[in-house]
């Protein structure tokens, strides 16, 4: 199976490294600067008392001239439009695109560009980050990629992809409804992101402050109400798992959105929060806390944009 991984960051780079280490035919589509860094240092996965150094197959957009069987799309939502243009030459009649983004707006964009038959749903769960040297730092052994056809069928290509992923040590379940799984991840990531970004603190710092324990459940109630109104109710075990993450005394956990926020980088506010609150209004679901988190992140986004343009 010819595999193209679009992006070689903390998520795509990690899954791609696992596949390459297992001997799969993997190529990374990256920007020229990232390609130069990877050629110099190799693709490194570090942490948890081990280090892998791979010499990855690399291609930049101007060099892409063949189609692939599987495309793992792992970019920030802010780079989605450019990524779709870059990867277009890789998409043939039999290509399966598995996006690893959170939220739902990317699925609409990919369906419009490549057709729903080419696009699968995907839910990625890893605990990795990209360090200052561009290495992928693994903070936990989790490597989970749930995926499936948008219509819920278990096709021959899904079975083939699952075998390849599992052969590389990736947990690759095929849920009965991958769109529901995507909604549930969306509920989790917005709850987690809103708790930490609104309060500008780690989960533990928020939870241990007076009044802090009430915030996580309140945000979860709002996000879950939107998912339920959209036809994807969050089961009690999923709610409990989310609450266990956002209601933990002393926990140092923060999502990547929080790291982007506190580092002065752009965030995925519109893709994750703007889209969710817009859908909430369409569905008639009040989301005052999520609206507040959205506004907070939008102010940050405008500040970052102004600093970048000098306006």
PDB file of C-alpha atoms in Angstrom:
ATOM      1  CA  UNK A   1       0.000   0.000   0.000  1.00  0.00           C
ATOM      2  CA  UNK A   2       1.397   3.389  -1.029  1.00  0.00           C
ATOM      3  CA  UNK A   3       0.842   5.804   1.867  1.00  0.00           C
ATOM      4  CA  UNK A   4       1.151   9.583   1.797  1.00  0.00           C
ATOM      5  CA  UNK A   5       1.217  11.389   5.143  1.00  0.00           C
ATOM      6  CA  UNK A   6       0.396  15.072   4.722  1.00  0.00           C
ATOM      7  CA  UNK A   7       2.305  16.829   7.471  1.00  0.00           C
ATOM      8  CA  UNK A   8       5.060  15.491   9.701  1.00  0.00           C
ATOM      9  CA  UNK A   9       4.119  17.091  12.992  1.00  0.00           C
ATOM     10  CA  UNK A  10       3.280  15.561  16.331  1.00  0.00           C
ATOM     11  CA  UNK A  11       0.319  13.511  15.077  1.00  0.00           C
ATOM     12  CA  UNK A  12       0.937  12.728  11.416  1.00  0.00           C
ATOM     13  CA  UNK A  13       4.647  12.338  11.988  1.00  0.00           C
ATOM     14  CA  UNK A  14       4.053   9.834  14.782  1.00  0.00           C
ATOM     15  CA  UNK A  15       1.619   7.669  12.831  1.00  0.00           C
ATOM     16  CA  UNK A  16       3.824   7.892   9.761  1.00  0.00           C
ATOM     17  CA  UNK A  17       6.886   6.919  11.788  1.00  0.00           C
ATOM     18  CA  UNK A  18       5.098   3.859  13.161  1.00  0.00           C
ATOM     19  CA  UNK A  19       4.097   2.812   9.647  1.00  0.00           C
ATOM     20  CA  UNK A  20       7.568   3.420   8.217  1.00  0.00           C
ATOM     21  CA  UNK A  21       9.211   1.541  11.078  1.00  0.00           C
ATOM     22  CA  UNK A  22       6.939  -1.404  10.265  1.00  0.00           C
ATOM     23  CA  UNK A  23       8.269  -1.428   6.697  1.00  0.00           C
ATOM     24  CA  UNK A  24       5.334   0.227   4.934  1.00  0.00           C
ATOM     25  CA  UNK A  25       5.818   2.399   1.837  1.00  0.00           C
ATOM     26  CA  UNK A  26       5.413   5.834   3.472  1.00  0.00           C
ATOM     27  CA  UNK A  27       6.079   9.276   1.997  1.00  0.00           C
ATOM     28  CA  UNK A  28       5.634  12.545   3.878  1.00  0.00           C
ATOM     29  CA  UNK A  29       4.308  15.600   2.046  1.00  0.00           C
ATOM     30  CA  UNK A  30       5.933  18.553   3.820  1.00  0.00           C
ATOM     31  CA  UNK A  31       6.917  22.171   3.348  1.00  0.00           C
ATOM     32  CA  UNK A  32      10.459  22.838   2.074  1.00  0.00           C
ATOM     33  CA  UNK A  33      11.740  24.023   5.472  1.00  0.00           C
ATOM     34  CA  UNK A  34      10.445  20.914   7.229  1.00  0.00           C
ATOM     35  CA  UNK A  35      11.890  18.735   4.462  1.00  0.00           C
ATOM     36  CA  UNK A  36      15.318  20.319   4.961  1.00  0.00           C
ATOM     37  CA  UNK A  37      15.165  19.754   8.723  1.00  0.00           C
ATOM     38  CA  UNK A  38      14.112  16.125   8.327  1.00  0.00           C
ATOM     39  CA  UNK A  39      16.877  15.461   5.801  1.00  0.00           C
ATOM     40  CA  UNK A  40      19.414  16.890   8.236  1.00  0.00           C
ATOM     41  CA  UNK A  41      18.256  15.238  11.477  1.00  0.00           C
ATOM     42  CA  UNK A  42      15.980  12.450  10.298  1.00  0.00           C
ATOM     43  CA  UNK A  43      12.485  11.881  11.632  1.00  0.00           C
ATOM     44  CA  UNK A  44      13.001  11.372  15.349  1.00  0.00           C
ATOM     45  CA  UNK A  45      10.534  10.027  17.874  1.00  0.00           C
ATOM     46  CA  UNK A  46      11.853  10.501  21.389  1.00  0.00           C
ATOM     47  CA  UNK A  47      10.654  10.022  24.936  1.00  0.00           C
ATOM     48  CA  UNK A  48       9.659   7.200  27.246  1.00  0.00           C
ATOM     49  CA  UNK A  49      13.276   5.980  27.412  1.00  0.00           C
ATOM     50  CA  UNK A  50      13.645   5.296  23.708  1.00  0.00           C
ATOM     51  CA  UNK A  51      14.449   7.076  20.476  1.00  0.00           C
ATOM     52  CA  UNK A  52      13.758   6.136  16.874  1.00  0.00           C
ATOM     53  CA  UNK A  53      15.560   7.816  14.020  1.00  0.00           C
ATOM     54  CA  UNK A  54      14.164   7.217  10.554  1.00  0.00           C
ATOM     55  CA  UNK A  55      15.207   8.481   7.136  1.00  0.00           C
ATOM     56  CA  UNK A  56      11.739   9.240   5.801  1.00  0.00           C
ATOM     57  CA  UNK A  57      10.615   9.427   2.222  1.00  0.00           C
ATOM     58  CA  UNK A  58       9.891  13.099   1.589  1.00  0.00           C
ATOM     59  CA  UNK A  59       8.166  15.089  -1.117  1.00  0.00           C
ATOM     60  CA  UNK A  60       7.214  18.741  -1.428  1.00  0.00           C
ATOM     61  CA  UNK A  61       4.119  19.959  -3.255  1.00  0.00           C
ATOM     62  CA  UNK A  62       5.999  20.855  -6.443  1.00  0.00           C
ATOM     63  CA  UNK A  63       7.492  17.344  -6.560  1.00  0.00           C
ATOM     64  CA  UNK A  64       4.265  15.377  -6.056  1.00  0.00           C
ATOM     65  CA  UNK A  65       3.577  13.479  -9.284  1.00  0.00           C
ATOM     66  CA  UNK A  66       1.983  10.128  -8.384  1.00  0.00           C
ATOM     67  CA  UNK A  67      -1.173   8.834  -6.755  1.00  0.00           C
ATOM     68  CA  UNK A  68      -1.360   6.966  -3.459  1.00  0.00           C
ATOM     69  CA  UNK A  69      -3.619   4.294  -1.999  1.00  0.00           C
ATOM     70  CA  UNK A  70      -3.974   5.976   1.394  1.00  0.00           C
ATOM     71  CA  UNK A  71      -3.584   9.620   2.388  1.00  0.00           C
ATOM     72  CA  UNK A  72      -3.349  10.443   6.095  1.00  0.00           C
ATOM     73  CA  UNK A  73      -4.140  14.150   6.321  1.00  0.00           C
ATOM     74  CA  UNK A  74      -2.660  15.683   9.463  1.00  0.00           C
ATOM     75  CA  UNK A  75      -2.490  19.475   9.303  1.00  0.00           C
ATOM     76  CA  UNK A  76      -3.889  22.338  11.328  1.00  0.00           C
ATOM     77  CA  UNK A  77      -7.299  23.465  10.143  1.00  0.00           C
ATOM     78  CA  UNK A  78      -5.768  26.832   9.254  1.00  0.00           C
ATOM     79  CA  UNK A  79      -3.654  25.043   6.636  1.00  0.00           C
ATOM     80  CA  UNK A  80      -6.418  22.841   5.248  1.00  0.00           C
ATOM     81  CA  UNK A  81      -7.143  24.772   2.043  1.00  0.00           C
ATOM     82  CA  UNK A  82      -3.494  24.836   1.027  1.00  0.00           C
ATOM     83  CA  UNK A  83      -3.039  21.189   1.998  1.00  0.00           C
ATOM     84  CA  UNK A  84      -5.978  20.125  -0.195  1.00  0.00           C
ATOM     85  CA  UNK A  85      -4.459  21.955  -3.154  1.00  0.00           C
ATOM     86  CA  UNK A  86      -1.038  20.427  -2.474  1.00  0.00           C
ATOM     87  CA  UNK A  87      -2.254  16.843  -2.163  1.00  0.00           C
ATOM     88  CA  UNK A  88      -4.647  16.913  -5.127  1.00  0.00           C
ATOM     89  CA  UNK A  89      -2.169  15.210  -7.514  1.00  0.00           C
ATOM     90  CA  UNK A  90      -1.931  12.295  -5.057  1.00  0.00           C
ATOM     91  CA  UNK A  91      -5.651  11.502  -5.237  1.00  0.00           C
ATOM     92  CA  UNK A  92      -6.628   8.911  -7.830  1.00  0.00           C
ATOM     93  CA  UNK A  93      -9.792   6.912  -8.411  1.00  0.00           C
ATOM     94  CA  UNK A  94      -8.908   4.396  -5.665  1.00  0.00           C
ATOM     95  CA  UNK A  95      -7.359   6.764  -3.118  1.00  0.00           C
ATOM     96  CA  UNK A  96      -8.741   6.804   0.422  1.00  0.00           C
ATOM     97  CA  UNK A  97      -8.235  10.023   2.410  1.00  0.00           C
ATOM     98  CA  UNK A  98      -8.326   9.693   6.195  1.00  0.00           C
ATOM     99  CA  UNK A  99      -8.281  13.124   7.893  1.00  0.00           C
ATOM    100  CA  UNK A 100      -6.873  13.347  11.412  1.00  0.00           C
ATOM    101  CA  UNK A 101      -8.293  16.782  12.253  1.00  0.00           C
ATOM    102  CA  UNK A 102     -10.716  17.441  15.085  1.00  0.00           C
ATOM    103  CA  UNK A 103     -14.156  18.906  14.502  1.00  0.00           C
ATOM    104  CA  UNK A 104     -16.273  18.569  11.373  1.00  0.00           C
ATOM    105  CA  UNK A 105     -15.762  21.487   8.993  1.00  0.00           C
ATOM    106  CA  UNK A 106     -12.803  19.761   7.343  1.00  0.00           C
ATOM    107  CA  UNK A 107     -15.010  16.836   6.342  1.00  0.00           C
ATOM    108  CA  UNK A 108     -17.372  19.192   4.511  1.00  0.00           C
ATOM    109  CA  UNK A 109     -14.415  20.807   2.721  1.00  0.00           C
ATOM    110  CA  UNK A 110     -12.842  17.486   1.732  1.00  0.00           C
ATOM    111  CA  UNK A 111     -16.167  16.097   0.489  1.00  0.00           C
ATOM    112  CA  UNK A 112     -16.656  19.174  -1.658  1.00  0.00           C
ATOM    113  CA  UNK A 113     -13.137  18.976  -3.110  1.00  0.00           C
ATOM    114  CA  UNK A 114     -12.632  15.235  -3.629  1.00  0.00           C
ATOM    115  CA  UNK A 115     -16.103  13.701  -3.293  1.00  0.00           C
ATOM    116  CA  UNK A 116     -17.492  11.760  -0.315  1.00  0.00           C
ATOM    117  CA  UNK A 117     -16.484   8.423  -1.824  1.00  0.00           C
ATOM    118  CA  UNK A 118     -12.797   9.358  -1.483  1.00  0.00           C
ATOM    119  CA  UNK A 119     -13.040  10.603   2.103  1.00  0.00           C
ATOM    120  CA  UNK A 120     -13.280   8.508   5.253  1.00  0.00           C
ATOM    121  CA  UNK A 121     -13.971   9.736   8.760  1.00  0.00           C
ATOM    122  CA  UNK A 122     -11.123   9.601  11.244  1.00  0.00           C
ATOM    123  CA  UNK A 123     -10.473  10.095  14.956  1.00  0.00           C
ATOM    124  CA  UNK A 124      -6.875  10.232  16.120  1.00  0.00           C
ATOM    125  CA  UNK A 125      -5.755   9.947  19.734  1.00  0.00           C
ATOM    126  CA  UNK A 126      -2.076  10.340  20.586  1.00  0.00           C
ATOM    127  CA  UNK A 127      -0.129  12.038  23.357  1.00  0.00           C
ATOM    128  CA  UNK A 128       2.734  13.642  21.474  1.00  0.00           C
ATOM    129  CA  UNK A 129       4.189  17.082  20.891  1.00  0.00           C
ATOM    130  CA  UNK A 130       6.781  18.623  18.591  1.00  0.00           C
ATOM    131  CA  UNK A 131       9.756  19.933  20.558  1.00  0.00           C
ATOM    132  CA  UNK A 132      12.034  22.885  19.792  1.00  0.00           C
ATOM    133  CA  UNK A 133      14.297  20.735  17.609  1.00  0.00           C
ATOM    134  CA  UNK A 134      11.400  19.447  15.529  1.00  0.00           C
ATOM    135  CA  UNK A 135      11.488  15.993  17.111  1.00  0.00           C
ATOM    136  CA  UNK A 136       8.271  14.193  17.989  1.00  0.00           C
ATOM    137  CA  UNK A 137       8.179  13.773  21.751  1.00  0.00           C
ATOM    138  CA  UNK A 138       6.046  10.845  22.857  1.00  0.00           C
ATOM    139  CA  UNK A 139       4.478  11.490  26.269  1.00  0.00           C
ATOM    140  CA  UNK A 140       2.442   8.264  26.441  1.00  0.00           C
ATOM    141  CA  UNK A 141       2.304   5.075  24.352  1.00  0.00           C
ATOM    142  CA  UNK A 142      -1.193   5.790  23.006  1.00  0.00           C
ATOM    143  CA  UNK A 143      -1.561   5.366  19.219  1.00  0.00           C
ATOM    144  CA  UNK A 144      -5.260   5.190  18.341  1.00  0.00           C
ATOM    145  CA  UNK A 145      -6.788   5.861  14.933  1.00  0.00           C
ATOM    146  CA  UNK A 146     -10.484   5.019  14.596  1.00  0.00           C
ATOM    147  CA  UNK A 147     -11.736   5.397  11.043  1.00  0.00           C
ATOM    148  CA  UNK A 148     -14.406   4.232   8.653  1.00  0.00           C
ATOM    149  CA  UNK A 149     -16.587   4.945   5.667  1.00  0.00           C
ATOM    150  CA  UNK A 150     -18.901   7.883   6.168  1.00  0.00           C
ATOM    151  CA  UNK A 151     -21.938   5.697   5.432  1.00  0.00           C
ATOM    152  CA  UNK A 152     -20.962   3.156   8.094  1.00  0.00           C
ATOM    153  CA  UNK A 153     -20.208   0.263   5.755  1.00  0.00           C
ATOM    154  CA  UNK A 154     -17.135  -1.871   6.406  1.00  0.00           C
ATOM    155  CA  UNK A 155     -15.654  -1.915   2.924  1.00  0.00           C
ATOM    156  CA  UNK A 156     -12.785  -3.976   1.569  1.00  0.00           C
ATOM    157  CA  UNK A 157     -10.533  -0.920   1.600  1.00  0.00           C
ATOM    158  CA  UNK A 158     -11.344  -0.265   5.251  1.00  0.00           C
ATOM    159  CA  UNK A 159     -10.345  -3.827   6.124  1.00  0.00           C
ATOM    160  CA  UNK A 160      -7.121  -3.457   4.151  1.00  0.00           C
ATOM    161  CA  UNK A 161      -6.241  -0.159   5.807  1.00  0.00           C
ATOM    162  CA  UNK A 162      -7.029  -1.559   9.242  1.00  0.00           C
ATOM    163  CA  UNK A 163      -4.673  -4.487   8.668  1.00  0.00           C
ATOM    164  CA  UNK A 164      -1.856  -2.132   7.659  1.00  0.00           C
ATOM    165  CA  UNK A 165      -2.391   0.165  10.663  1.00  0.00           C
ATOM    166  CA  UNK A 166      -2.626  -2.670  13.152  1.00  0.00           C
ATOM    167  CA  UNK A 167       0.461  -4.272  11.648  1.00  0.00           C
ATOM    168  CA  UNK A 168       2.329  -1.099  12.608  1.00  0.00           C
ATOM    169  CA  UNK A 169       1.149  -1.261  16.223  1.00  0.00           C
ATOM    170  CA  UNK A 170      -1.637   1.290  15.806  1.00  0.00           C
ATOM    171  CA  UNK A 171      -4.949   0.612  17.530  1.00  0.00           C
ATOM    172  CA  UNK A 172      -7.328   0.965  14.557  1.00  0.00           C
ATOM    173  CA  UNK A 173     -10.956   0.200  15.436  1.00  0.00           C
ATOM    174  CA  UNK A 174     -13.727   0.689  12.889  1.00  0.00           C
ATOM    175  CA  UNK A 175     -16.686   2.121  14.842  1.00  0.00           C
ATOM    176  CA  UNK A 176     -20.237   1.425  13.785  1.00  0.00           C
ATOM    177  CA  UNK A 177     -20.658   5.134  13.026  1.00  0.00           C
ATOM    178  CA  UNK A 178     -17.419   7.033  12.539  1.00  0.00           C
ATOM    179  CA  UNK A 179     -19.305  10.345  12.382  1.00  0.00           C
ATOM    180  CA  UNK A 180     -20.597   9.733  15.909  1.00  0.00           C
ATOM    181  CA  UNK A 181     -17.047   8.970  17.043  1.00  0.00           C
ATOM    182  CA  UNK A 182     -15.927  12.262  15.492  1.00  0.00           C
ATOM    183  CA  UNK A 183     -18.660  14.160  17.334  1.00  0.00           C
ATOM    184  CA  UNK A 184     -17.650  12.579  20.640  1.00  0.00           C
ATOM    185  CA  UNK A 185     -13.988  13.559  20.113  1.00  0.00           C
ATOM    186  CA  UNK A 186     -15.187  17.073  19.246  1.00  0.00           C
ATOM    187  CA  UNK A 187     -17.095  17.269  22.533  1.00  0.00           C
ATOM    188  CA  UNK A 188     -14.008  16.143  24.422  1.00  0.00           C
ATOM    189  CA  UNK A 189     -11.547  18.481  22.717  1.00  0.00           C
ATOM    190  CA  UNK A 190     -13.741  21.571  23.068  1.00  0.00           C
ATOM    191  CA  UNK A 191     -14.464  20.844  26.728  1.00  0.00           C
ATOM    192  CA  UNK A 192     -10.773  20.274  27.468  1.00  0.00           C
ATOM    193  CA  UNK A 193      -9.722  23.283  25.409  1.00  0.00           C
ATOM    194  CA  UNK A 194     -12.294  25.629  26.916  1.00  0.00           C
ATOM    195  CA  UNK A 195     -11.469  24.706  30.529  1.00  0.00           C
ATOM    196  CA  UNK A 196      -7.775  25.444  30.111  1.00  0.00           C
ATOM    197  CA  UNK A 197      -7.905  28.355  27.663  1.00  0.00           C
ATOM    198  CA  UNK A 198     -10.633  30.300  29.474  1.00  0.00           C
ATOM    199  CA  UNK A 199      -8.811  30.044  32.783  1.00  0.00           C
ATOM    200  CA  UNK A 200      -5.286  30.131  31.334  1.00  0.00           C
ATOM    201  CA  UNK A 201      -4.196  27.223  33.471  1.00  0.00           C
ATOM    202  CA  UNK A 202      -3.604  23.505  33.581  1.00  0.00           C
ATOM    203  CA  UNK A 203      -6.464  21.174  34.419  1.00  0.00           C
ATOM    204  CA  UNK A 204      -5.202  20.903  37.992  1.00  0.00           C
ATOM    205  CA  UNK A 205      -4.786  24.649  38.444  1.00  0.00           C
ATOM    206  CA  UNK A 206      -8.367  25.206  37.337  1.00  0.00           C
ATOM    207  CA  UNK A 207      -9.870  22.329  39.284  1.00  0.00           C
ATOM    208  CA  UNK A 208      -8.054  23.178  42.524  1.00  0.00           C
ATOM    209  CA  UNK A 209      -9.168  26.822  42.550  1.00  0.00           C
ATOM    210  CA  UNK A 210     -12.356  27.764  44.437  1.00  0.00           C
ATOM    211  CA  UNK A 211     -15.242  27.254  42.041  1.00  0.00           C
ATOM    212  CA  UNK A 212     -13.037  25.353  39.607  1.00  0.00           C
ATOM    213  CA  UNK A 213     -14.654  21.896  39.897  1.00  0.00           C
ATOM    214  CA  UNK A 214     -17.919  23.219  38.433  1.00  0.00           C
ATOM    215  CA  UNK A 215     -16.421  24.489  35.178  1.00  0.00           C
ATOM    216  CA  UNK A 216     -15.598  21.213  33.447  1.00  0.00           C
ATOM    217  CA  UNK A 217     -19.028  19.614  33.936  1.00  0.00           C
ATOM    218  CA  UNK A 218     -20.792  22.812  32.828  1.00  0.00           C
ATOM    219  CA  UNK A 219     -18.786  23.027  29.605  1.00  0.00           C
ATOM    220  CA  UNK A 220     -19.266  19.329  28.951  1.00  0.00           C
ATOM    221  CA  UNK A 221     -23.033  19.699  29.377  1.00  0.00           C
ATOM    222  CA  UNK A 222     -23.112  22.407  26.702  1.00  0.00           C
ATOM    223  CA  UNK A 223     -20.951  20.554  24.175  1.00  0.00           C
ATOM    224  CA  UNK A 224     -22.765  17.257  24.747  1.00  0.00           C
ATOM    225  CA  UNK A 225     -26.138  18.979  24.294  1.00  0.00           C
ATOM    226  CA  UNK A 226     -25.048  20.147  20.823  1.00  0.00           C
ATOM    227  CA  UNK A 227     -23.893  16.645  19.894  1.00  0.00           C
ATOM    228  CA  UNK A 228     -27.161  15.162  21.130  1.00  0.00           C
ATOM    229  CA  UNK A 229     -29.238  17.656  19.155  1.00  0.00           C
ATOM    230  CA  UNK A 230     -27.189  16.784  16.063  1.00  0.00           C
ATOM    231  CA  UNK A 231     -28.132  13.121  16.483  1.00  0.00           C
ATOM    232  CA  UNK A 232     -24.968  11.906  18.228  1.00  0.00           C
ATOM    233  CA  UNK A 233     -25.722  11.701  21.976  1.00  0.00           C
ATOM    234  CA  UNK A 234     -22.716  11.197  24.218  1.00  0.00           C
ATOM    235  CA  UNK A 235     -23.016   7.983  26.249  1.00  0.00           C
ATOM    236  CA  UNK A 236     -22.371   8.046  29.970  1.00  0.00           C
ATOM    237  CA  UNK A 237     -19.031   6.239  29.691  1.00  0.00           C
ATOM    238  CA  UNK A 238     -17.759   8.885  27.254  1.00  0.00           C
ATOM    239  CA  UNK A 239     -18.929  11.672  29.568  1.00  0.00           C
ATOM    240  CA  UNK A 240     -17.190   9.995  32.515  1.00  0.00           C
ATOM    241  CA  UNK A 241     -13.945   9.657  30.552  1.00  0.00           C
ATOM    242  CA  UNK A 242     -14.001  13.351  29.618  1.00  0.00           C
ATOM    243  CA  UNK A 243     -14.760  14.412  33.187  1.00  0.00           C
ATOM    244  CA  UNK A 244     -11.882  12.271  34.432  1.00  0.00           C
ATOM    245  CA  UNK A 245      -9.510  14.327  32.273  1.00  0.00           C
ATOM    246  CA  UNK A 246     -10.879  17.821  33.008  1.00  0.00           C
ATOM    247  CA  UNK A 247     -11.670  17.258  36.701  1.00  0.00           C
ATOM    248  CA  UNK A 248      -8.369  16.015  38.064  1.00  0.00           C
ATOM    249  CA  UNK A 249      -6.757  17.678  41.062  1.00  0.00           C
ATOM    250  CA  UNK A 250      -3.109  18.532  40.467  1.00  0.00           C
ATOM    251  CA  UNK A 251      -3.190  17.452  36.828  1.00  0.00           C
ATOM    252  CA  UNK A 252      -0.579  19.169  34.611  1.00  0.00           C
ATOM    253  CA  UNK A 253      -2.523  18.328  31.445  1.00  0.00           C
ATOM    254  CA  UNK A 254      -3.196  20.917  28.766  1.00  0.00           C
ATOM    255  CA  UNK A 255      -4.238  20.448  25.117  1.00  0.00           C
ATOM    256  CA  UNK A 256      -2.233  21.652  22.122  1.00  0.00           C
ATOM    257  CA  UNK A 257      -4.706  24.527  21.751  1.00  0.00           C
ATOM    258  CA  UNK A 258      -3.626  25.847  25.150  1.00  0.00           C
ATOM    259  CA  UNK A 259       0.041  25.579  24.202  1.00  0.00           C
ATOM    260  CA  UNK A 260      -0.635  27.542  21.015  1.00  0.00           C
ATOM    261  CA  UNK A 261      -2.577  30.160  22.970  1.00  0.00           C
ATOM    262  CA  UNK A 262       0.042  30.723  25.655  1.00  0.00           C
ATOM    263  CA  UNK A 263       2.865  30.728  23.096  1.00  0.00           C
ATOM    264  CA  UNK A 264       1.214  33.493  21.104  1.00  0.00           C
ATOM    265  CA  UNK A 265       0.527  31.256  18.107  1.00  0.00           C
ATOM    266  CA  UNK A 266      -2.683  31.068  16.054  1.00  0.00           C
ATOM    267  CA  UNK A 267      -5.305  28.592  17.266  1.00  0.00           C
ATOM    268  CA  UNK A 268      -7.970  26.539  15.540  1.00  0.00           C
ATOM    269  CA  UNK A 269     -10.716  28.635  17.120  1.00  0.00           C
ATOM    270  CA  UNK A 270     -13.054  28.771  14.135  1.00  0.00           C
ATOM    271  CA  UNK A 271     -12.697  25.110  13.219  1.00  0.00           C
ATOM    272  CA  UNK A 272     -13.193  23.838  16.763  1.00  0.00           C
ATOM    273  CA  UNK A 273     -15.272  26.472  18.559  1.00  0.00           C
ATOM    274  CA  UNK A 274     -16.752  28.785  15.943  1.00  0.00           C
ATOM    275  CA  UNK A 275     -18.209  25.912  13.963  1.00  0.00           C
ATOM    276  CA  UNK A 276     -19.575  24.189  17.080  1.00  0.00           C
ATOM    277  CA  UNK A 277     -21.290  27.315  18.425  1.00  0.00           C
ATOM    278  CA  UNK A 278     -22.720  28.110  14.982  1.00  0.00           C
ATOM    279  CA  UNK A 279     -24.217  24.627  14.820  1.00  0.00           C
ATOM    280  CA  UNK A 280     -25.522  25.095  18.360  1.00  0.00           C
ATOM    281  CA  UNK A 281     -27.430  28.211  17.316  1.00  0.00           C
ATOM    282  CA  UNK A 282     -28.850  26.418  14.276  1.00  0.00           C
ATOM    283  CA  UNK A 283     -30.004  23.586  16.536  1.00  0.00           C
ATOM    284  CA  UNK A 284     -31.400  25.954  19.172  1.00  0.00           C
ATOM    285  CA  UNK A 285     -28.950  24.909  21.903  1.00  0.00           C
ATOM    286  CA  UNK A 286     -27.696  27.655  24.262  1.00  0.00           C
ATOM    287  CA  UNK A 287     -23.932  27.558  24.824  1.00  0.00           C
ATOM    288  CA  UNK A 288     -22.992  30.627  26.912  1.00  0.00           C
ATOM    289  CA  UNK A 289     -19.718  29.227  28.250  1.00  0.00           C
ATOM    290  CA  UNK A 290     -18.598  27.905  24.869  1.00  0.00           C
ATOM    291  CA  UNK A 291     -19.548  31.265  23.349  1.00  0.00           C
ATOM    292  CA  UNK A 292     -17.322  32.947  25.927  1.00  0.00           C
ATOM    293  CA  UNK A 293     -14.429  30.592  25.132  1.00  0.00           C
ATOM    294  CA  UNK A 294     -14.922  31.294  21.426  1.00  0.00           C
ATOM    295  CA  UNK A 295     -14.825  35.046  21.981  1.00  0.00           C
ATOM    296  CA  UNK A 296     -11.712  34.744  24.158  1.00  0.00           C
ATOM    297  CA  UNK A 297      -9.902  32.790  21.446  1.00  0.00           C
ATOM    298  CA  UNK A 298     -11.088  35.136  18.704  1.00  0.00           C
ATOM    299  CA  UNK A 299      -9.615  38.124  20.552  1.00  0.00           C
ATOM    300  CA  UNK A 300      -6.318  36.231  20.762  1.00  0.00           C
ATOM    301  CA  UNK A 301      -6.539  35.328  17.081  1.00  0.00           C
ATOM    302  CA  UNK A 302      -7.029  38.947  16.034  1.00  0.00           C
ATOM    303  CA  UNK A 303      -4.120  39.995  18.230  1.00  0.00           C
ATOM    304  CA  UNK A 304      -1.850  37.408  16.622  1.00  0.00           C
ATOM    305  CA  UNK A 305      -2.972  38.419  13.129  1.00  0.00           C
ATOM    306  CA  UNK A 306      -2.310  42.088  13.891  1.00  0.00           C
ATOM    307  CA  UNK A 307       1.166  41.320  15.185  1.00  0.00           C
ATOM    308  CA  UNK A 308       1.920  39.259  12.077  1.00  0.00           C
ATOM    309  CA  UNK A 309       0.771  41.929   9.617  1.00  0.00           C
ATOM    310  CA  UNK A 310       2.005  44.864  11.652  1.00  0.00           C
ATOM    311  CA  UNK A 311      -1.510  46.360  11.651  1.00  0.00           C
TER     312      UNK A 311
END
